[in-house]
mmCIF file of C-alpha atoms in Angstrom:
data_model
loop_
_atom_site.group_PDB
_atom_site.id
_atom_site.type_symbol
_atom_site.label_atom_id
_atom_site.label_comp_id
_atom_site.label_asym_id
_atom_site.label_seq_id
_atom_site.Cartn_x
_atom_site.Cartn_y
_atom_site.Cartn_z
ATOM 1 C CA MET A 1 -54.948 180.588 -10.662
ATOM 2 C CA SER A 2 -57.242 183.784 -9.694
ATOM 3 C CA VAL A 3 -57.532 186.079 -6.550
ATOM 4 C CA GLU A 4 -61.425 185.843 -5.585
ATOM 5 C CA HIS A 5 -62.665 188.678 -3.586
ATOM 6 C CA GLU A 6 -65.835 187.897 -2.114
ATOM 7 C CA ALA A 7 -68.221 189.680 0.837
ATOM 8 C CA LYS A 8 -71.005 187.732 2.504
ATOM 9 C CA PHE A 9 -74.478 189.601 3.745
ATOM 10 C CA ALA A 10 -76.879 187.515 5.997
ATOM 11 C CA LEU A 11 -80.647 187.683 4.640
ATOM 12 C CA ASP A 12 -83.529 187.787 6.266
ATOM 13 C CA ASP A 13 -86.055 187.258 3.425
ATOM 14 C CA ARG A 14 -83.628 185.009 0.707
ATOM 15 C CA ALA A 15 -87.328 184.542 -1.274
ATOM 16 C CA GLU A 16 -87.724 188.259 -1.958
ATOM 17 C CA LEU A 17 -83.598 188.389 -2.884
ATOM 18 C CA GLU A 18 -83.889 185.563 -5.587
ATOM 19 C CA ALA A 19 -87.336 186.802 -7.121
ATOM 20 C CA ARG A 20 -85.361 190.510 -7.558
ATOM 21 C CA LEU A 21 -82.698 188.209 -9.191
ATOM 22 C CA ARG A 22 -85.261 186.339 -11.380
ATOM 23 C CA ARG A 23 -86.389 189.742 -12.571
ATOM 24 C CA ASP A 24 -83.313 191.408 -12.897
ATOM 25 C CA GLY A 25 -80.011 189.108 -12.856
ATOM 26 C CA ARG A 26 -79.522 185.834 -15.435
ATOM 27 C CA LEU A 27 -79.458 182.443 -13.499
ATOM 28 C CA ARG A 28 -76.229 180.367 -13.911
ATOM 29 C CA THR A 29 -76.653 177.374 -11.815
ATOM 30 C CA PRO A 30 -80.421 176.478 -10.057
ATOM 31 C CA TRP A 31 -80.295 174.937 -7.206
ATOM 32 C CA HIS A 32 -78.105 172.297 -6.257
ATOM 33 C CA PHE A 33 -76.943 170.466 -2.769
ATOM 34 C CA GLU A 34 -73.184 170.655 -1.943
ATOM 35 C CA SER A 35 -70.681 168.538 0.259
ATOM 36 C CA ASN A 36 -67.635 169.775 1.317
ATOM 37 C CA THR A 37 -64.875 168.406 2.797
ATOM 38 C CA VAL A 38 -61.808 170.566 3.784
ATOM 39 C CA TYR A 39 -58.441 168.072 4.907
ATOM 40 C CA ASP A 40 -55.080 169.263 6.274
ATOM 41 C CA ARG A 41 -52.277 167.684 8.009
ATOM 42 C CA ASP A 42 -51.646 168.161 11.686
ATOM 43 C CA GLY A 43 -52.738 171.711 11.408
ATOM 44 C CA GLU A 44 -50.300 172.880 8.963
ATOM 45 C CA LEU A 45 -52.522 174.567 6.377
ATOM 46 C CA GLY A 46 -55.495 176.171 8.975
ATOM 47 C CA ARG A 47 -52.316 177.935 10.589
ATOM 48 C CA ALA A 48 -51.372 179.130 7.284
ATOM 49 C CA ARG A 49 -54.694 180.267 6.462
ATOM 50 C CA ARG A 50 -54.832 178.223 3.554
ATOM 51 C CA LEU A 51 -57.478 175.506 2.449
ATOM 52 C CA LEU A 52 -57.598 172.245 0.673
ATOM 53 C CA ARG A 53 -61.608 171.163 -0.088
ATOM 54 C CA LEU A 54 -63.033 168.703 -1.793
ATOM 55 C CA ARG A 55 -66.417 169.518 -3.530
ATOM 56 C CA ARG A 56 -69.193 167.405 -3.923
ATOM 57 C CA ALA A 57 -72.007 169.140 -6.418
ATOM 58 C CA LEU A 58 -73.296 168.601 -9.835
ATOM 59 C CA GLY A 59 -69.720 167.891 -10.409
ATOM 60 C CA ALA A 60 -66.440 167.384 -8.090
ATOM 61 C CA THR A 61 -63.533 170.244 -7.687
ATOM 62 C CA LEU A 62 -60.787 170.276 -5.948
ATOM 63 C CA THR A 63 -59.890 173.662 -4.567
ATOM 64 C CA PHE A 64 -56.475 175.544 -2.806
ATOM 65 C CA LYS A 65 -57.001 178.977 -1.348
ATOM 66 C CA GLU A 66 -54.551 181.096 0.369
ATOM 67 C CA PRO A 67 -54.394 184.654 1.382
ATOM 68 C CA ALA A 68 -53.635 187.035 -1.218
ATOM 69 C CA SER A 69 -51.334 189.958 -0.882
ATOM 70 C CA GLY A 70 -51.897 193.512 0.143
ATOM 71 C CA GLN A 71 -54.077 195.609 2.019
ATOM 72 C CA GLY A 72 -57.818 194.137 2.138
ATOM 73 C CA ARG A 73 -61.165 196.103 2.417
ATOM 74 C CA ASP A 74 -63.392 195.725 5.070
ATOM 75 C CA GLY A 75 -66.220 193.045 5.076
ATOM 76 C CA VAL A 76 -64.068 191.866 1.551
ATOM 77 C CA LYS A 77 -62.648 188.190 1.899
ATOM 78 C CA SER A 78 -59.593 188.368 -1.028
ATOM 79 C CA ARG A 79 -57.984 184.872 -1.762
ATOM 80 C CA LEU A 80 -55.676 183.035 -4.156
ATOM 81 C CA GLU A 81 -57.520 180.304 -5.542
ATOM 82 C CA ARG A 82 -56.584 177.262 -7.666
ATOM 83 C CA GLU A 83 -58.922 174.834 -8.743
ATOM 84 C CA CYS A 84 -59.414 172.059 -11.167
ATOM 85 C CA ARG A 85 -62.934 169.486 -12.090
ATOM 86 C CA VAL A 86 -62.374 165.814 -10.424
ATOM 87 C CA ASP A 87 -63.706 163.031 -12.363
ATOM 88 C CA SER A 88 -63.343 160.534 -9.051
ATOM 89 C CA PRO A 89 -64.052 162.319 -6.003
ATOM 90 C CA GLU A 90 -63.275 158.877 -4.169
ATOM 91 C CA ALA A 91 -60.052 158.398 -5.584
ATOM 92 C CA MET A 92 -58.846 162.112 -4.769
ATOM 93 C CA ASP A 93 -59.811 161.476 -0.911
ATOM 94 C CA ALA A 94 -57.753 158.567 -1.484
ATOM 95 C CA ILE A 95 -54.684 160.454 -2.903
ATOM 96 C CA LEU A 96 -55.212 163.166 -0.319
ATOM 97 C CA ARG A 97 -55.628 160.561 2.554
ATOM 98 C CA GLY A 98 -52.156 158.719 1.378
ATOM 99 C CA LEU A 99 -50.076 162.009 1.355
ATOM 100 C CA GLY A 100 -51.042 162.706 4.747
ATOM 101 C CA TYR A 101 -53.893 164.620 4.882
ATOM 102 C CA ALA A 102 -57.094 163.699 6.793
ATOM 103 C CA PRO A 103 -60.850 165.439 6.754
ATOM 104 C CA ARG A 104 -60.569 168.660 8.735
ATOM 105 C CA LEU A 105 -64.389 169.079 8.778
ATOM 106 C CA THR A 106 -67.122 168.540 6.743
ATOM 107 C CA TYR A 107 -69.795 170.958 5.749
ATOM 108 C CA GLU A 108 -73.102 171.249 3.540
ATOM 109 C CA LYS A 109 -75.526 174.227 1.829
ATOM 110 C CA PHE A 110 -77.746 174.431 -1.038
ATOM 111 C CA ARG A 111 -76.492 177.130 -3.122
ATOM 112 C CA SER A 112 -77.911 179.089 -6.870
ATOM 113 C CA VAL A 113 -75.060 181.413 -8.851
ATOM 114 C CA TRP A 114 -76.296 183.996 -10.523
ATOM 115 C CA ASP A 115 -75.225 186.826 -13.048
ATOM 116 C CA PHE A 116 -76.042 190.027 -11.905
ATOM 117 C CA GLY A 117 -74.120 193.739 -12.597
ATOM 118 C CA GLY A 118 -71.131 192.134 -14.260
ATOM 119 C CA ALA A 119 -70.579 189.994 -10.966
ATOM 120 C CA ALA A 120 -71.174 186.569 -10.018
ATOM 121 C CA LEU A 121 -73.781 186.262 -7.167
ATOM 122 C CA PHE A 122 -74.013 183.016 -4.762
ATOM 123 C CA LEU A 123 -77.776 182.270 -2.449
ATOM 124 C CA ASP A 124 -76.683 179.670 -0.022
ATOM 125 C CA ILE A 125 -78.627 177.813 2.460
ATOM 126 C CA VAL A 126 -76.425 176.491 5.147
ATOM 127 C CA PRO A 127 -78.082 174.389 8.869
ATOM 128 C CA PHE A 128 -77.137 178.126 10.422
ATOM 129 C CA GLY A 129 -78.606 180.536 8.360
ATOM 130 C CA GLN A 130 -79.210 181.978 4.353
ATOM 131 C CA PHE A 131 -76.643 184.216 2.811
ATOM 132 C CA LEU A 132 -75.813 186.294 -0.552
ATOM 133 C CA GLU A 133 -71.843 186.174 -1.609
ATOM 134 C CA ILE A 134 -71.164 188.601 -3.964
ATOM 135 C CA GLU A 135 -68.031 187.906 -6.050
ATOM 136 C CA ALA A 136 -66.518 191.229 -8.067
ATOM 137 C CA ALA A 137 -64.169 193.785 -7.471
ATOM 138 C CA PRO A 138 -63.656 194.575 -4.013
ATOM 139 C CA GLU A 139 -64.852 198.558 -5.116
ATOM 140 C CA ALA A 140 -67.682 197.093 -7.023
ATOM 141 C CA ILE A 141 -69.411 195.409 -3.909
ATOM 142 C CA PRO A 142 -70.999 198.384 -1.867
ATOM 143 C CA ALA A 143 -72.761 199.274 -5.049
ATOM 144 C CA LEU A 144 -74.033 195.865 -6.096
ATOM 145 C CA ALA A 145 -74.722 195.692 -2.491
ATOM 146 C CA ALA A 146 -77.213 198.771 -2.676
ATOM 147 C CA SER A 147 -78.505 197.907 -5.640
ATOM 148 C CA LEU A 148 -79.917 194.831 -4.264
ATOM 149 C CA GLY A 149 -81.183 196.798 -1.179
ATOM 150 C CA LEU A 150 -78.871 195.433 1.443
ATOM 151 C CA ASP A 151 -76.533 197.450 3.469
ATOM 152 C CA PRO A 152 -73.144 197.744 2.272
ATOM 153 C CA ALA A 153 -71.593 198.383 5.669
ATOM 154 C CA ALA A 154 -72.926 194.689 6.503
ATOM 155 C CA ALA A 155 -70.835 192.829 4.829
ATOM 156 C CA ILE A 156 -69.083 189.728 6.064
ATOM 157 C CA GLY A 157 -65.537 189.263 5.754
ATOM 158 C CA ALA A 158 -65.811 185.480 7.452
ATOM 159 C CA SER A 159 -65.809 182.318 6.492
ATOM 160 C CA TYR A 160 -68.698 180.068 6.764
ATOM 161 C CA HIS A 161 -66.776 178.311 9.443
ATOM 162 C CA ALA A 162 -65.778 181.317 11.280
ATOM 163 C CA LEU A 163 -69.605 182.466 11.025
ATOM 164 C CA HIS A 164 -70.714 178.932 12.314
ATOM 165 C CA ARG A 165 -68.592 178.919 15.042
ATOM 166 C CA ALA A 166 -69.635 182.481 16.383
ATOM 167 C CA TRP A 167 -72.865 181.192 15.889
ATOM 168 C CA ARG A 168 -72.561 178.362 18.089
ATOM 169 C CA ALA A 169 -71.146 180.365 20.679
ATOM 170 C CA ALA A 170 -74.075 183.165 20.695
ATOM 171 C CA ARG A 171 -76.223 180.196 21.366
ATOM 172 C CA GLY A 172 -74.130 178.417 24.266
ATOM 173 C CA LEU A 173 -73.717 175.633 22.230
ATOM 174 C CA ALA A 174 -70.663 173.350 22.390
ATOM 175 C CA PRO A 175 -67.713 173.996 20.026
ATOM 176 C CA ALA A 176 -68.539 171.744 16.571
ATOM 177 C CA GLU A 177 -66.358 172.018 13.145
ATOM 178 C CA ASP A 178 -68.949 170.399 10.988
ATOM 179 C CA PHE A 179 -72.083 172.147 10.036
ATOM 180 C CA THR A 180 -74.805 169.421 7.808
ATOM 181 C CA PHE A 181 -78.234 169.313 7.566
ATOM 182 C CA GLU A 182 -80.762 167.690 9.788
ATOM 183 C CA PRO A 183 -81.841 164.340 7.060
ATOM 184 C CA ALA A 184 -85.359 165.574 7.141
ATOM 185 C CA GLU A 185 -84.274 169.305 6.969
ATOM 186 C CA ARG A 186 -82.215 168.553 3.902
ATOM 187 C CA ASP A 187 -85.039 167.126 2.287
ATOM 188 C CA ARG A 188 -87.640 169.481 3.001
ATOM 189 C CA LEU A 189 -85.364 171.951 1.439
ATOM 190 C CA ALA A 190 -84.391 170.147 -1.977
ATOM 191 C CA LYS A 191 -88.396 169.661 -2.174
ATOM 192 C CA LEU A 192 -89.040 173.612 -1.438
ATOM 193 C CA LEU A 193 -86.082 174.479 -3.671
ATOM 194 C CA GLY A 194 -86.885 171.790 -6.109
ATOM 195 C CA CYS A 195 -83.605 170.115 -6.650
ATOM 196 C CA GLU A 196 -81.950 166.709 -5.440
ATOM 197 C CA ALA A 197 -81.086 166.587 -1.636
ATOM 198 C CA ARG A 198 -78.530 163.620 -2.971
ATOM 199 C CA ILE A 199 -74.921 163.961 -4.532
ATOM 200 C CA PRO A 200 -74.007 161.843 -7.460
ATOM 201 C CA GLY A 201 -72.416 158.715 -5.615
ATOM 202 C CA GLU A 202 -73.408 159.098 -2.436
ATOM 203 C CA ASN A 203 -74.620 155.661 -1.114
ATOM 204 C CA GLU A 204 -78.393 155.296 -0.385
ATOM 205 C CA CYS A 205 -79.714 154.987 3.123
#
């Protein structure tokens, strides 16, 4: 179990930041596609601000997150995290359903992971925007952001789910929990980023 501290920053120019990371950082994981399923049982996890997620990407992982004790920092989300690799996401899905958990939402992203200044950085493209996540000690995040040309005061502590809801509301769109790419956009981004648009085990159309 570990405590994860992270802050998001909305990006106007992802390519410029990526060029900076290629120059001054170290690539840990190249661009790849992720499909994530969040499970709940009659809303009990959501009400307790807990998250149970099955991620299918370069490999599969099961993650459980819950609030960390203590006072947080503005713009930084702190969570207790337990995570393990999963050999068969299909089997794990069946186990979770057998225990009474059902998929609550599905979301997709393209992600690359970098090491920079002693921190882990995540470049993310989701259907409603582009973001950088900085995962580091809370007191180190403002300086790391500033060194990348980002405004530390613009740090976002909200989840992608909350950001998606706010994005839809601001545009007068009907509420929706899932955020996934349209097939054509998913294929376009995969070609642009030089990665596969499908995940292992996904059915071909």
